[in-house]
């Protein structure tokens, strides 16, 4: 087992962590029993119930101020077969699973729904839990600003200025909670949820960033885990996981763009871009470069022009799901003619403010980022040369380059210490959480885990691709505990 560093050990001792394992709360240590009642909102399963749980603002001061966590559940459908609770851990950071018991939870097979209460929640900072906002300007809510796309010439000066501007706004408007949003805080909240539910152990289905929360929870509270499914897995880099995730977009795009190119060159496709797949890449790169020089006005969009980075970001977003290929192709066809389609529909600014603040806080509080321009200049230059599709963005400066607070602890090192009760499921081609990063998590967990790799494209694997082998393997594990004896490939 890899030893945690001396500095991490000192921090751990101060916060009740001993060699990466937290002393768990017992059910009797939880607050008053949860008061389940009617959920607000529309389109929910009538069986879904909601409740509020109070947790410490600062887990190192359990007697201090409290914040609210919004919870939801649909009880197990067959009480005689009930095993426990299945926590649906959302992605992001900044996502919520509050409506998931009524949503993706109902896609689970009957055997799983019979066995588990399906539990959703809005993680700390996410409305309707006690929420945060940085009060950013409208332009700073654009994905081309939040994702650090460099200047057309590779300059990072604008990104460093944006990082300082957004960090200043977060410090000014975010409040004390913004300092206490991190993956470890989320994991400790999960154990509070477990205790409040009265469960000795809890099962979980974590997706995307939720796989990191699940892995950290399993590291800190190993004996409180039952059956853990980690779906679309993050690289648990022991120094700075979020920088590793951003950098992974280089590989993720290279893994996935050929799939788009093949689709976009298929005869009979109404959005066909080229006669052969090999022609799509240079066509895209040429168009992006042209838009760098000559943006097209795009009223109603944010920003209100189609420039090279907007095209690149649209490409990156579309590669999350092959169902979004047509929208990307339509944009390319329109831009090639000097026009644009109608501006894409965006979430209200208030919702974006909340999600953005939670995401920034988590990423920046989890690990320290370099603060010198030269580090990012070097990284962007190298990345642009090797991975032109992403133009240096994955190694550039986010808001964390100017974050006002230093991380309170070192990232949790994921190890092979703990029960062997983890099943990883992973698409072979995933732009957001590439297979190469998933293999890092698989390696770190060692004998605690088995990984199912699915021959599929897109972000999100279990119950998303129609792959009978992958879905059946995960469903069987959740329903019965039966897990493959070794890693599995599902064609």
Short mmCIF file of C-alpha atoms in Angstrom, two decimals, residues 108-378:
data_model
loop_
_atom_site.label_atom_id
_atom_site.label_comp_id
_atom_site.label_asym_id
_atom_site.label_seq_id
_atom_site.Cartn_x
_atom_site.Cartn_y
_atom_site.Cartn_z
CA UNK A 108 -32.78 0.16 -13.18
CA UNK A 109 -34.03 -3.42 -13.49
CA UNK A 110 -36.82 -4.56 -11.20
CA UNK A 111 -34.47 -6.71 -9.14
CA UNK A 112 -32.45 -3.62 -8.19
CA UNK A 113 -35.47 -1.42 -7.53
CA UNK A 114 -36.90 -4.17 -5.33
CA UNK A 115 -33.71 -4.31 -3.26
CA UNK A 116 -32.87 -0.66 -2.64
CA UNK A 117 -34.29 2.63 -1.59
CA UNK A 118 -33.13 4.95 -4.39
CA UNK A 119 -31.57 8.04 -2.80
CA UNK A 120 -30.86 11.31 -4.58
CA UNK A 121 -29.39 14.52 -3.20
CA UNK A 122 -28.26 18.01 -4.08
CA UNK A 123 -24.61 18.17 -2.91
CA UNK A 124 -23.51 21.03 -0.69
CA UNK A 125 -23.73 24.37 -2.44
CA UNK A 126 -26.25 23.13 -5.02
CA UNK A 127 -29.78 24.54 -4.82
CA UNK A 128 -32.15 23.65 -3.24
CA UNK A 129 -29.54 22.69 -0.65
CA UNK A 130 -27.90 25.73 0.95
CA UNK A 131 -26.58 27.31 -2.22
CA UNK A 132 -23.70 29.49 -3.38
CA UNK A 133 -23.05 31.94 -6.19
CA UNK A 134 -20.01 33.93 -7.24
CA UNK A 135 -22.06 36.65 -8.92
CA UNK A 136 -20.06 36.43 -12.14
CA UNK A 137 -20.67 38.69 -15.08
CA UNK A 138 -22.80 37.24 -17.88
CA UNK A 139 -19.83 36.95 -20.24
CA UNK A 140 -17.90 34.91 -17.68
CA UNK A 141 -20.64 32.28 -17.68
CA UNK A 142 -19.80 31.38 -21.28
CA UNK A 143 -18.28 27.91 -21.65
CA UNK A 144 -15.45 29.39 -23.69
CA UNK A 145 -14.47 31.38 -20.60
CA UNK A 146 -15.15 28.72 -17.98
CA UNK A 147 -13.19 26.24 -20.10
CA UNK A 148 -9.85 27.98 -20.54
CA UNK A 149 -9.60 28.28 -24.31
CA UNK A 150 -6.50 30.39 -25.05
CA UNK A 151 -6.31 33.24 -27.53
CA UNK A 152 -6.21 32.49 -31.23
CA UNK A 153 -2.43 32.89 -31.11
CA UNK A 154 -2.08 30.65 -28.04
CA UNK A 155 -1.85 33.55 -25.61
CA UNK A 156 -2.93 32.85 -22.02
CA UNK A 157 -2.97 36.48 -20.88
CA UNK A 158 -6.73 36.71 -21.19
CA UNK A 159 -7.18 33.48 -19.26
CA UNK A 160 -5.05 34.71 -16.37
CA UNK A 161 -7.05 37.94 -16.26
CA UNK A 162 -10.32 35.98 -16.32
CA UNK A 163 -9.08 33.73 -13.51
CA UNK A 164 -8.31 36.76 -11.33
CA UNK A 165 -11.60 38.45 -12.16
CA UNK A 166 -13.68 35.37 -11.38
CA UNK A 167 -11.71 34.52 -8.25
CA UNK A 168 -12.21 38.06 -6.95
CA UNK A 169 -15.96 37.75 -7.56
CA UNK A 170 -16.11 34.41 -5.74
CA UNK A 171 -14.24 35.81 -2.75
CA UNK A 172 -16.48 38.86 -2.70
CA UNK A 173 -19.83 37.13 -3.19
CA UNK A 174 -19.43 33.45 -2.36
CA UNK A 175 -19.60 33.49 1.43
CA UNK A 176 -18.08 31.09 3.94
CA UNK A 177 -19.64 27.99 2.36
CA UNK A 178 -17.52 28.46 -0.76
CA UNK A 179 -14.44 27.60 1.34
CA UNK A 180 -16.00 24.31 2.46
CA UNK A 181 -16.98 22.73 -0.83
CA UNK A 182 -14.59 19.96 -1.83
CA UNK A 183 -14.58 16.27 -2.64
CA UNK A 184 -13.68 15.34 0.93
CA UNK A 185 -16.54 17.51 2.20
CA UNK A 186 -18.87 15.72 -0.22
CA UNK A 187 -17.63 12.32 0.95
CA UNK A 188 -18.17 13.26 4.58
CA UNK A 189 -21.66 14.49 3.67
CA UNK A 190 -22.33 11.07 2.13
CA UNK A 191 -21.57 9.46 5.46
CA UNK A 192 -23.92 11.88 7.19
CA UNK A 193 -26.59 10.84 4.70
CA UNK A 194 -25.87 7.17 5.40
CA UNK A 195 -26.20 7.71 9.12
CA UNK A 196 -29.40 9.74 8.77
CA UNK A 197 -30.91 6.93 6.71
CA UNK A 198 -30.12 4.53 9.53
CA UNK A 199 -27.93 2.35 7.31
CA UNK A 200 -24.86 0.55 8.65
CA UNK A 201 -23.48 0.38 5.11
CA UNK A 202 -24.51 2.12 1.89
CA UNK A 203 -24.36 1.20 -1.79
CA UNK A 204 -23.73 3.80 -4.47
CA UNK A 205 -23.85 4.43 -8.19
CA UNK A 206 -21.51 7.32 -8.95
CA UNK A 207 -21.19 8.81 -12.43
CA UNK A 208 -18.37 10.96 -13.85
CA UNK A 209 -17.19 13.29 -11.04
CA UNK A 210 -19.38 11.11 -8.83
CA UNK A 211 -16.86 8.30 -9.36
CA UNK A 212 -14.25 10.41 -7.59
CA UNK A 213 -16.61 11.16 -4.72
CA UNK A 214 -17.43 7.44 -4.53
CA UNK A 215 -13.78 6.44 -4.61
CA UNK A 216 -12.86 8.96 -1.91
CA UNK A 217 -15.79 7.81 0.22
CA UNK A 218 -14.69 4.19 -0.17
CA UNK A 219 -11.17 5.24 0.86
CA UNK A 220 -12.22 7.24 3.91
CA UNK A 221 -15.07 5.01 5.05
CA UNK A 222 -14.23 1.56 3.65
CA UNK A 223 -16.27 -0.42 6.18
CA UNK A 224 -19.36 1.69 5.50
CA UNK A 225 -19.56 0.64 1.84
CA UNK A 226 -21.74 -2.14 0.48
CA UNK A 227 -21.83 -2.39 -3.35
CA UNK A 228 -20.12 0.46 -5.18
CA UNK A 229 -20.57 1.09 -8.92
CA UNK A 230 -18.33 3.74 -10.47
CA UNK A 231 -19.46 4.70 -13.97
CA UNK A 232 -17.36 6.81 -16.39
CA UNK A 233 -14.33 7.11 -14.19
CA UNK A 234 -12.09 10.01 -13.31
CA UNK A 235 -8.35 9.76 -12.98
CA UNK A 236 -7.75 10.01 -9.18
CA UNK A 237 -4.48 11.89 -9.56
CA UNK A 238 -2.91 11.97 -6.09
CA UNK A 239 -1.54 15.51 -6.54
CA UNK A 240 -4.24 17.41 -8.38
CA UNK A 241 -7.07 15.34 -9.83
CA UNK A 242 -8.89 18.20 -11.52
CA UNK A 243 -5.87 19.32 -13.57
CA UNK A 244 -5.53 15.72 -14.70
CA UNK A 245 -9.21 15.68 -15.71
CA UNK A 246 -8.87 18.87 -17.75
CA UNK A 247 -5.73 17.60 -19.44
CA UNK A 248 -7.52 14.35 -20.29
CA UNK A 249 -9.68 16.26 -22.79
CA UNK A 250 -6.73 16.15 -25.20
CA UNK A 251 -6.87 12.37 -25.31
CA UNK A 252 -10.66 12.25 -24.99
CA UNK A 253 -11.16 14.32 -28.12
CA UNK A 254 -8.62 12.29 -30.06
CA UNK A 255 -10.38 9.09 -28.97
CA UNK A 256 -13.79 10.37 -30.05
CA UNK A 257 -13.34 12.68 -33.03
CA UNK A 258 -12.79 9.74 -35.44
CA UNK A 259 -16.26 8.47 -34.50
CA UNK A 260 -17.76 11.83 -35.42
CA UNK A 261 -15.72 11.94 -38.63
CA UNK A 262 -16.95 8.50 -39.64
CA UNK A 263 -20.55 9.52 -38.98
CA UNK A 264 -20.12 12.86 -40.79
CA UNK A 265 -18.83 11.18 -43.96
CA UNK A 266 -21.45 8.43 -44.19
CA UNK A 267 -23.33 8.39 -47.54
CA UNK A 268 -26.96 9.32 -47.11
CA UNK A 269 -26.33 11.39 -43.97
CA UNK A 270 -28.30 14.65 -44.45
CA UNK A 271 -25.55 16.45 -42.52
CA UNK A 272 -22.66 14.87 -44.40
CA UNK A 273 -19.55 17.03 -44.27
CA UNK A 274 -17.10 15.17 -46.50
CA UNK A 275 -16.73 12.16 -48.77
CA UNK A 276 -14.31 10.40 -46.42
CA UNK A 277 -13.66 10.41 -42.68
CA UNK A 278 -10.07 11.51 -43.29
CA UNK A 279 -11.30 14.80 -44.76
CA UNK A 280 -13.38 15.84 -41.73
CA UNK A 281 -10.48 16.67 -39.41
CA UNK A 282 -8.68 19.12 -41.75
CA UNK A 283 -12.05 20.63 -42.66
CA UNK A 284 -12.77 21.30 -38.98
CA UNK A 285 -9.32 22.69 -38.24
CA UNK A 286 -9.44 24.99 -41.29
CA UNK A 287 -12.86 26.32 -40.33
CA UNK A 288 -11.82 26.94 -36.71
CA UNK A 289 -8.76 28.86 -37.88
CA UNK A 290 -10.90 30.92 -40.24
CA UNK A 291 -13.32 31.76 -37.43
CA UNK A 292 -10.39 32.79 -35.26
CA UNK A 293 -9.66 35.47 -37.87
CA UNK A 294 -13.21 36.25 -38.99
CA UNK A 295 -15.88 35.55 -36.34
CA UNK A 296 -19.52 35.50 -37.40
CA UNK A 297 -22.02 37.53 -35.34
CA UNK A 298 -24.37 35.23 -33.38
CA UNK A 299 -27.11 37.27 -31.67
CA UNK A 300 -28.49 35.69 -28.53
CA UNK A 301 -25.50 33.43 -27.96
CA UNK A 302 -22.89 33.84 -25.20
CA UNK A 303 -20.53 35.12 -26.51
CA UNK A 304 -22.56 36.79 -29.26
CA UNK A 305 -20.26 35.59 -32.02
CA UNK A 306 -19.19 32.29 -33.52
CA UNK A 307 -15.42 32.31 -33.26
CA UNK A 308 -12.90 29.49 -33.43
CA UNK A 309 -13.09 28.69 -29.74
CA UNK A 310 -16.89 28.59 -29.76
CA UNK A 311 -16.68 26.05 -32.57
CA UNK A 312 -14.08 24.03 -30.65
CA UNK A 313 -16.16 24.10 -27.47
CA UNK A 314 -19.26 23.07 -29.43
CA UNK A 315 -17.27 20.15 -30.81
CA UNK A 316 -16.09 19.13 -27.33
CA UNK A 317 -19.64 19.30 -25.95
CA UNK A 318 -21.08 17.34 -28.89
CA UNK A 319 -18.60 14.50 -28.39
CA UNK A 320 -20.20 13.72 -25.01
CA UNK A 321 -23.12 12.08 -26.84
CA UNK A 322 -23.34 10.83 -30.44
CA UNK A 323 -26.94 12.08 -30.45
CA UNK A 324 -25.44 15.59 -30.55
CA UNK A 325 -23.43 14.98 -33.72
CA UNK A 326 -26.14 16.46 -35.99
CA UNK A 327 -26.12 19.80 -34.14
CA UNK A 328 -22.34 20.05 -34.51
CA UNK A 329 -22.52 19.16 -38.21
CA UNK A 330 -25.26 21.73 -38.80
CA UNK A 331 -23.11 24.41 -37.18
CA UNK A 332 -20.12 23.45 -39.33
CA UNK A 333 -22.22 23.50 -42.51
CA UNK A 334 -23.72 26.89 -41.65
CA UNK A 335 -20.41 28.45 -40.66
CA UNK A 336 -18.77 27.18 -43.85
CA UNK A 337 -21.30 29.36 -45.69
CA UNK A 338 -20.78 32.33 -43.40
CA UNK A 339 -24.06 31.90 -41.49
CA UNK A 340 -25.18 30.56 -38.09
CA UNK A 341 -28.18 28.54 -36.90
CA UNK A 342 -30.43 29.95 -34.16
CA UNK A 343 -28.55 30.59 -30.91
CA UNK A 344 -28.46 27.55 -28.63
CA UNK A 345 -30.83 27.50 -25.68
CA UNK A 346 -29.02 28.12 -22.40
CA UNK A 347 -29.98 27.57 -18.78
CA UNK A 348 -30.98 30.73 -16.84
CA UNK A 349 -28.04 32.72 -15.56
CA UNK A 350 -29.08 32.07 -11.93
CA UNK A 351 -28.76 28.31 -12.44
CA UNK A 352 -25.44 28.75 -14.23
CA UNK A 353 -24.17 30.94 -11.39
CA UNK A 354 -24.91 28.20 -8.88
CA UNK A 355 -23.42 25.33 -10.89
CA UNK A 356 -20.36 27.39 -11.81
CA UNK A 357 -19.67 28.42 -8.21
CA UNK A 358 -19.95 24.84 -6.91
CA UNK A 359 -17.72 23.56 -9.70
CA UNK A 360 -15.08 26.24 -9.16
CA UNK A 361 -15.04 25.76 -5.40
CA UNK A 362 -14.67 21.99 -5.66
CA UNK A 363 -11.92 22.10 -8.26
CA UNK A 364 -9.95 24.86 -6.57
CA UNK A 365 -10.34 23.59 -3.00
CA UNK A 366 -9.34 20.03 -3.93
CA UNK A 367 -5.81 20.87 -5.03
CA UNK A 368 -3.46 23.81 -5.56
CA UNK A 369 -2.95 25.04 -9.12
CA UNK A 370 0.16 26.86 -10.38
CA UNK A 371 -0.10 30.64 -10.19
CA UNK A 372 2.55 31.68 -12.69
CA UNK A 373 1.72 32.52 -16.30
CA UNK A 374 4.84 30.74 -17.58
CA UNK A 375 3.56 27.32 -16.46
CA UNK A 376 0.43 27.68 -18.53
CA UNK A 377 2.22 29.25 -21.49
CA UNK A 378 4.50 26.23 -21.70
#
